[in-house]
Coordinates of C-alpha atoms and ligand atoms in Angstrom, one line a residue:
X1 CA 142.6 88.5 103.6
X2 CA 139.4 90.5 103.6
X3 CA 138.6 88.4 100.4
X4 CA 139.1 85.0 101.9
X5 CA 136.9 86.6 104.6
X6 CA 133.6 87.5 102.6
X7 CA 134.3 84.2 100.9
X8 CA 134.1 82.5 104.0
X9 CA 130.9 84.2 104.6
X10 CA 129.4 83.6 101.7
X11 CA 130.2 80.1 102.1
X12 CA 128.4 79.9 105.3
X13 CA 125.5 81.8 104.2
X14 CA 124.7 79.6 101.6
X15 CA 125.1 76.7 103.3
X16 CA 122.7 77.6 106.4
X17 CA 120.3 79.2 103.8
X18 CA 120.1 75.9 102.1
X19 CA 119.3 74.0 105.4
X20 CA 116.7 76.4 106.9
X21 CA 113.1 75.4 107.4
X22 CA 110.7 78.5 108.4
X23 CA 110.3 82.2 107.1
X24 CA 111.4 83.5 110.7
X25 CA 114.6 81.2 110.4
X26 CA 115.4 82.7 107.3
X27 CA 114.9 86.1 108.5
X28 CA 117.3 85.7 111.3
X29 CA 120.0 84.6 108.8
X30 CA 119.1 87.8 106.8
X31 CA 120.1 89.6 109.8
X32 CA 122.9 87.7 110.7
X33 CA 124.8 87.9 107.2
X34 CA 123.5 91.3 105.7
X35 CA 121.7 93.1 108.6
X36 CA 123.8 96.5 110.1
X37 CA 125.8 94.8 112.8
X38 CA 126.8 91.6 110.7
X39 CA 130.3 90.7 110.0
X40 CA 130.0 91.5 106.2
X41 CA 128.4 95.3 106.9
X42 CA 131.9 95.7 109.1
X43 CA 133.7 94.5 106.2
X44 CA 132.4 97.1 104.0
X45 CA 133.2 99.5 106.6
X46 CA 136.2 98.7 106.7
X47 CA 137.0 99.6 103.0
X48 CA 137.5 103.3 103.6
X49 CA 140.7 102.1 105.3
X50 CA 142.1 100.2 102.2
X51 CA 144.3 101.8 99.7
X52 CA 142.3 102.4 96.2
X53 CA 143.3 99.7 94.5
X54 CA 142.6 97.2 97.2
X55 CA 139.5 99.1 97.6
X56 CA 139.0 98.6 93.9
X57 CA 139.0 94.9 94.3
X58 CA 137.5 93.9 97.9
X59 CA 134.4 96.5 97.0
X60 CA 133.4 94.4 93.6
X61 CA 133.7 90.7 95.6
X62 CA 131.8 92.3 98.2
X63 CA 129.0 94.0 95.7
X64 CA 128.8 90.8 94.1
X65 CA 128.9 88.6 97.2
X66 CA 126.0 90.6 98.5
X67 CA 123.8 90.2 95.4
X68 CA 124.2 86.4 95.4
X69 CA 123.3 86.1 99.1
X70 CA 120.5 88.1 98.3
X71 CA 119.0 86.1 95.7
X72 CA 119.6 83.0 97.3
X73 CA 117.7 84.3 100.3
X74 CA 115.0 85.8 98.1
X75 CA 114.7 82.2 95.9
X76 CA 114.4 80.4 99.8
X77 CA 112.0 83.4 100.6
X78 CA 109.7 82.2 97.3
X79 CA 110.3 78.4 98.6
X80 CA 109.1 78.7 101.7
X81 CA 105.7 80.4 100.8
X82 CA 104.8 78.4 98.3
X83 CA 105.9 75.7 101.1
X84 CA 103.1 77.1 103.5
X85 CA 100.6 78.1 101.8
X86 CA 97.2 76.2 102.9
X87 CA 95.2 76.0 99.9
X88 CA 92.3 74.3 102.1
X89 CA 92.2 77.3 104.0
X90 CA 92.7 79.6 100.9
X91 CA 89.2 78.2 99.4
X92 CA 86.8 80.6 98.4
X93 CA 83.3 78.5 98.6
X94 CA 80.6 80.3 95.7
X95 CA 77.7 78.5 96.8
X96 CA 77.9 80.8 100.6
X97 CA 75.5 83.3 100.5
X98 CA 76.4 86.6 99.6
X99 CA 76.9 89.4 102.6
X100 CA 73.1 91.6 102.6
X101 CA 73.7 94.9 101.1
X102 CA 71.7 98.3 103.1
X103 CA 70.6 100.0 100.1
X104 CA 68.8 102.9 100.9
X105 CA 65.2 104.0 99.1
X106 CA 62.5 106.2 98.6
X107 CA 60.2 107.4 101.4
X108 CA 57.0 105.8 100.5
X109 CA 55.3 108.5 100.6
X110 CA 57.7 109.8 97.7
X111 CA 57.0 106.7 95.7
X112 CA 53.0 107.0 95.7
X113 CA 53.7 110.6 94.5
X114 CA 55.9 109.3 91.8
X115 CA 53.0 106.3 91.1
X116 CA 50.3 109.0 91.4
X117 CA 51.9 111.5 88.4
X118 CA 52.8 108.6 86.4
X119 CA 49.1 107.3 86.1
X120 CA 48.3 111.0 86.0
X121 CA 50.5 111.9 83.1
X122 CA 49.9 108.9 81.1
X123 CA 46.1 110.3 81.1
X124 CA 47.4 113.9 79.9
X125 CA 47.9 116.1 83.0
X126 CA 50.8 118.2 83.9
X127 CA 52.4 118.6 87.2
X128 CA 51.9 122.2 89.0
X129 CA 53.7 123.2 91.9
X130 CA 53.4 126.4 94.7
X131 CA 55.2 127.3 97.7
X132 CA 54.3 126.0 101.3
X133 CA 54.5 129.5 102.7
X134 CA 51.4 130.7 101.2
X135 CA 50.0 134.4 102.0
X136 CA 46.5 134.6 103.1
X137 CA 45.1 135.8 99.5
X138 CA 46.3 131.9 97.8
X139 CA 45.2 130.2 100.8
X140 CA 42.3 131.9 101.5
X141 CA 40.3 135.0 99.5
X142 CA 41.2 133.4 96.2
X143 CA 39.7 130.4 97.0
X144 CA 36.3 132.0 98.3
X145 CA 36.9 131.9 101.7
X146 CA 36.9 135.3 102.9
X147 CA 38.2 136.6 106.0
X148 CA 35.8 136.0 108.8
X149 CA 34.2 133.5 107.2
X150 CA 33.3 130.6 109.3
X151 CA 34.5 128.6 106.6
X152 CA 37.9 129.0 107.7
X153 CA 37.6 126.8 110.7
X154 CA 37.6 124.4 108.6
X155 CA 41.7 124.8 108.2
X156 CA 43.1 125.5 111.4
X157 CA 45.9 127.3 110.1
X158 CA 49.7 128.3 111.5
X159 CA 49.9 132.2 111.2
X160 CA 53.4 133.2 110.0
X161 CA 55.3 136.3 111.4
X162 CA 55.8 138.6 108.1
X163 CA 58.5 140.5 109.1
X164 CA 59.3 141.8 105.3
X165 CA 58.4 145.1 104.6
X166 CA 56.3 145.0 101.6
X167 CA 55.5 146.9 98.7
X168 CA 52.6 147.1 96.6
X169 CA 54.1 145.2 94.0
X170 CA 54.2 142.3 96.2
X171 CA 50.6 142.1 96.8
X172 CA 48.6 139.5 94.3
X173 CA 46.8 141.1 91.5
X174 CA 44.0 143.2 92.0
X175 CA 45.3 143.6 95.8
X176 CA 47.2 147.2 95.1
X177 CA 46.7 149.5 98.3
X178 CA 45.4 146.5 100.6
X179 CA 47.0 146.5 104.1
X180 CA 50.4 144.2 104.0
X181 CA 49.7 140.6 103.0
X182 CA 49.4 137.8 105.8
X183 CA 51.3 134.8 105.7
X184 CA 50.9 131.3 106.5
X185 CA 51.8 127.5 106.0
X186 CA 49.4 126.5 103.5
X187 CA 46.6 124.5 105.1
X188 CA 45.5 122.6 101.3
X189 CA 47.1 122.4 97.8
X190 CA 44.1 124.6 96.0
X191 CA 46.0 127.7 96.3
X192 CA 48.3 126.4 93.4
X193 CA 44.9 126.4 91.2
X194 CA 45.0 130.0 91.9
X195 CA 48.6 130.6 90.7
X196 CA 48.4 128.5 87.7
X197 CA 45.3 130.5 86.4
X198 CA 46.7 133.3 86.8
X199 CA 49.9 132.5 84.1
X200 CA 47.7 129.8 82.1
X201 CA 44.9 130.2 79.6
X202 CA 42.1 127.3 79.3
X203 CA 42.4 124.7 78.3
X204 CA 44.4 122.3 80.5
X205 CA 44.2 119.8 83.5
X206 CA 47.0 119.8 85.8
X207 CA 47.9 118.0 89.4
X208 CA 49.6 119.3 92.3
X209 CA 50.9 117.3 94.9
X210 CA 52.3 118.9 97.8
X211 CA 52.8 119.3 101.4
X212 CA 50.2 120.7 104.1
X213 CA 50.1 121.7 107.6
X214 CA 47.3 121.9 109.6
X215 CA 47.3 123.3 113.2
X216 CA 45.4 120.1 114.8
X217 CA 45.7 117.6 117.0
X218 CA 47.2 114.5 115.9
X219 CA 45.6 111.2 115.7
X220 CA 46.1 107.3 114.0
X221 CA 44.5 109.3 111.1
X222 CA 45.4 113.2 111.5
X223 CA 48.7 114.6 111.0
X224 CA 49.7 118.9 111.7
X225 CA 51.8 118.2 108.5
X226 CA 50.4 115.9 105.3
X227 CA 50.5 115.4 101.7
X228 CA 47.5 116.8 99.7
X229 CA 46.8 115.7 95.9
X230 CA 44.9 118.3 94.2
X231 CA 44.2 118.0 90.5
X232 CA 42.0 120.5 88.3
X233 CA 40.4 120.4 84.5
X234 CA 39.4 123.6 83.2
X235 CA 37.8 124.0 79.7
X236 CA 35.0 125.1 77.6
X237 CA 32.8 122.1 79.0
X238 CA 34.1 120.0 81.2
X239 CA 31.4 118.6 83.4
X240 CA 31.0 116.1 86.5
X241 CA 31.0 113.5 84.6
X242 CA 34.4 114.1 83.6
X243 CA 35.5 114.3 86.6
X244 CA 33.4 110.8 87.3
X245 CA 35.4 109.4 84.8
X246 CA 39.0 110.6 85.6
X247 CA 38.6 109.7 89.0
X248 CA 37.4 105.8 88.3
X249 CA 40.5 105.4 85.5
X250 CA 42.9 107.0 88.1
X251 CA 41.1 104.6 90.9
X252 CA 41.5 101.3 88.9
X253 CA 44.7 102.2 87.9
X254 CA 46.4 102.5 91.2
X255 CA 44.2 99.9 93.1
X256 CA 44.9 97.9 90.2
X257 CA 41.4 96.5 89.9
X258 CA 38.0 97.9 89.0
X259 CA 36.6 101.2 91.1
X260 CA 33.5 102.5 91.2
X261 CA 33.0 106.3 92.5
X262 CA 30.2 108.0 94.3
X263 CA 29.5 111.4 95.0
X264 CA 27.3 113.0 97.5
X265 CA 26.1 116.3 98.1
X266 CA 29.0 118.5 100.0
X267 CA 30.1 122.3 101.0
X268 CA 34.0 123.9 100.0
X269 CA 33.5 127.6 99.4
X270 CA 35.8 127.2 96.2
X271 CA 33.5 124.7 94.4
X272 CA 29.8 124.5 93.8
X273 CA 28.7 122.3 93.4
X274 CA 30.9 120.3 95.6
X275 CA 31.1 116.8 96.6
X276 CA 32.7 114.3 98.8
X277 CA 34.5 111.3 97.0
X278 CA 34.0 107.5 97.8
X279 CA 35.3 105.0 96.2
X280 CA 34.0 100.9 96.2
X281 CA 35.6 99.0 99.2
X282 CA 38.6 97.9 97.7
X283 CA 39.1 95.0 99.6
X284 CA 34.8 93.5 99.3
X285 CA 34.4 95.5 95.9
X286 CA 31.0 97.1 97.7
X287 CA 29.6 94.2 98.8
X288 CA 30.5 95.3 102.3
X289 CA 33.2 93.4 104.9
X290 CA 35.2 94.6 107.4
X291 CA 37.3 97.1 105.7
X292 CA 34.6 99.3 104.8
X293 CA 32.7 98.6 108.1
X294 CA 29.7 96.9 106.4
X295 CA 29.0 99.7 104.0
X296 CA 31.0 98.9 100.7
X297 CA 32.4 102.2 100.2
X298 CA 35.4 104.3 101.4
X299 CA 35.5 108.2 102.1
X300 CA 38.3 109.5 99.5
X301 CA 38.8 113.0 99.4
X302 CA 37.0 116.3 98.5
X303 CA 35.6 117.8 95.0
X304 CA 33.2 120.2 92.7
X305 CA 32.8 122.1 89.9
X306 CA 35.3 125.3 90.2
X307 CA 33.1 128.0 91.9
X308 CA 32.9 131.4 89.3
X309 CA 34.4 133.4 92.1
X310 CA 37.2 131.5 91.9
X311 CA 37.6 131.9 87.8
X312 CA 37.0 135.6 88.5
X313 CA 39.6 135.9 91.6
X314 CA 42.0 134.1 89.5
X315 CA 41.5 136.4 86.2
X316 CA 39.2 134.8 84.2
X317 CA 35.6 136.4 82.9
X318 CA 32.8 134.9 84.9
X319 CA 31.0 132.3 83.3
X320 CA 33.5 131.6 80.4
X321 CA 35.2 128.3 81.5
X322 CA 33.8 125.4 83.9
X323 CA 36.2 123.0 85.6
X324 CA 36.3 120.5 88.2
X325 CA 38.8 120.0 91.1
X326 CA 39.5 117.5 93.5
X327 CA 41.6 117.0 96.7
X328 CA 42.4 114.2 99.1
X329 CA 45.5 113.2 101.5
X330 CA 48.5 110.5 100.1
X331 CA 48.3 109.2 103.4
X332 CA 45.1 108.0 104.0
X333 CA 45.2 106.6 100.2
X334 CA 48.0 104.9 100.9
X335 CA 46.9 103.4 104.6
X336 CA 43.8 102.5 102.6
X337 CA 45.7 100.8 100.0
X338 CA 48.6 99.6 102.0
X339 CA 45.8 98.8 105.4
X340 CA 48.5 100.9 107.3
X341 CA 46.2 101.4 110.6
X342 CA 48.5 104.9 112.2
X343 CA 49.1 108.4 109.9
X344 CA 51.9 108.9 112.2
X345 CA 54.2 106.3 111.2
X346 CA 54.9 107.8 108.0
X347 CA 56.9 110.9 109.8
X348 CA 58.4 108.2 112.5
X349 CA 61.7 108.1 111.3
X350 CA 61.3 104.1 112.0
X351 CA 62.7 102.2 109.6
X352 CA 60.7 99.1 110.5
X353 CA 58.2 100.8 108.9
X354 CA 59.7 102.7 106.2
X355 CA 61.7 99.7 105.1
X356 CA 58.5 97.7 104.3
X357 CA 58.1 99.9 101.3
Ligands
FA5_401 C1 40.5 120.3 101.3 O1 41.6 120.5 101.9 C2 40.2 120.8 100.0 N1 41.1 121.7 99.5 C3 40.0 119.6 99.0 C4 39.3 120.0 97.7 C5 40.1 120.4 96.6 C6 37.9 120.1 97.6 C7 39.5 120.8 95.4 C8 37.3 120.4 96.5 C9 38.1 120.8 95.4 P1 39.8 118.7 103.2 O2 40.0 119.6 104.3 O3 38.6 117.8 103.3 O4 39.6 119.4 101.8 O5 41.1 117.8 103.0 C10 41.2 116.9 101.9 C11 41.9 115.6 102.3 O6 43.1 115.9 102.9 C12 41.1 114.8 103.3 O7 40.2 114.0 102.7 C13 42.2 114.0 103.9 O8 42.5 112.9 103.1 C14 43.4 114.9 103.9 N2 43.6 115.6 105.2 C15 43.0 116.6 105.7 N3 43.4 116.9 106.9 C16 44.3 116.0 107.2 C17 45.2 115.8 108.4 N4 45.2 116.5 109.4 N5 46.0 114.7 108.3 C18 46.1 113.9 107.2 N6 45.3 114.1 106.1 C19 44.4 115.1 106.1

């Protein structure tokens, strides 16, 4: 009897399988003949109560009754889906514009630094580097600038507590016995002249770009922390006009067109002599426009032959070696370049601006 039962059930599964029309329709049947309450689940129950031969026989109709419902429902299943599927609304169109990607950069502040020692390496300099807590003898004394000299209000400085108990052997060379060391943030890359002297026989030319901080008020064209370039070419003979001519190829290479430069007569306790650095408008080419406010050149940076104080604080004999250094701000280049009219928007965090690089 329990055969003629799941018989009948399979009949009547496979015929209202056959006749249904939606996936939810065919998931209702699923319940009804298979699910946990259905007629056939009771049947299979029920074999427990069957002798073990009967058991034998209803269980393998039953297994195989089961099987075939299920395939049928899972053919129906593949039916219907292929049945349904909108291929117009499936389409995928190529010609749409791709979604933007937000691909972060460099600062551009770190990408003139990495155009700057490019240009500067191709013309055979090496890249130096110092700390930005400096101690008064790098900043300062090595460079010239004694203590109390009015000099040093030039670089309006941020003092450092120097909590470390020091030794002797701390202190820079030649400082043994001196009172413990002051420290500050440095106010100008030149104190990494100073410490690659001291570890580096002539000859050589080297760069150092860093960070400086400057205890000023800011303006559109002062910042209390900036980027100095400092670059220095010590030899046997190196003169002013090499540093004339190393500045114009650096110049023309980064403007991309032809600079002049022009020195005049300046004061920096570390060089002598010493000059300020202008280079032809590059917008006018020194005819004079605008840019340059009518005069056809543009105030650069700093520079001079390295003072002999400086040699000697630094090591070498006095009067053995001449060199020439130079410093000036990756800002201001780069707002001169790049007619970027505020210093401050470089450490805005605005991403209008940053993102224009
Ligand atoms: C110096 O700091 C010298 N160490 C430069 C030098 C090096 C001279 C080697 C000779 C030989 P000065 O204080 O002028 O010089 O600064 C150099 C450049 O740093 C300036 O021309 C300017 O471009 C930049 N700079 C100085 N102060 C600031 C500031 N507060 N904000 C932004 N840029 C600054």
């Amino acid at each position: 009897m329990l055969e003629e039962k799941i018989e009948k059930i399979k009949e009547d599964a496979l015929a209202e399988i056959a006749a249904v029309e939606s996936l939810a329709e065919l998931n209702d049947l699923r319940i009804k003949f298979l699910g946990r309450k259905s007629e056939f689940t009771n049947i299979l129950k029920s074999l427990k109560d069957l002798t073990e031969q009967e058991r034998k026989i209803v269980g393998q109709i039953a297994n195989a009754t089961k099987i075939e419902v299920e395939s049928v429902l899972a053919a129906k299943e593949k039916e219907l889906k292929e049945k349904s599927f909108d291929f117009a609304a499936e389409k995928i169109d190529v010609t749409m514009p791709a979604k933007k990607l937000q691909r972060g950069h460099l600062h551009p502040l770190t990408k003139i630094q990495n155009e700057l020692e490019d240009i500067f390496t191709s013309m055979g300099f090496e890249i130096a580097d110092g700390p930005e807590v400096e101690t008064e003898f790098y900043n300062f004394d090595a460079l010239n600038i004694p203590k109390n000299h009015p000099a040093r209000d030039k670089w309006d400085t941020f003092w450092l507590k120097n909590n470390k108990q020091q030794t002797t052997d701390d202190l820079p060379t030649g400082q043994a016995g001196k009172q413990q060391e002051r420290i500050l943030l440095r106010t100008h890359t030149s104190p990494v002249q100073i410490r690659f002297m001291q570890t580096h026989t002539p000859p050589f030319r080297i760069i150092a770009p860093g960070k400086c901080f400057r205890n000023e008020a800011t303006d559109a064209t002062h910042e209390h922390s900036f980027y100095q370039f400092e670059a220095l070419m010590v030899g046997d003979d190196v003169n002013v006009g090499n540093f004339k001519f190393i500045a114009q190829e650096f110049f023309s290479k980064f403007f991309k067109k032809e600079i002049n430069v022009r020195l005049r007569p300046s004061y920096f306790p570390f060089t002598e002599p010493s000059f300020e650095f202008d280079i032809s408008c590059t917008v006018c080419g020194g005819e004079g426009c605008p840019s340059c406010k009518g005069g056809g050149w543009l105030e650069v940076g700093g520079a001079g032959m390295v003072n002999q104080a400086v040699f000697e604080a630094a090591g070498y004999p006095r009067g053995k070696y001449q060199g020439f250094a130079w410093g000036f701000g990756l800002e201001r280049l780069l707002m001169m370049r790049n007619k970027i009219n505020d210093i401050r928007l470089f450490h805005s965090g605005d991403k209008r601006f940053t993102d224009q690089f």
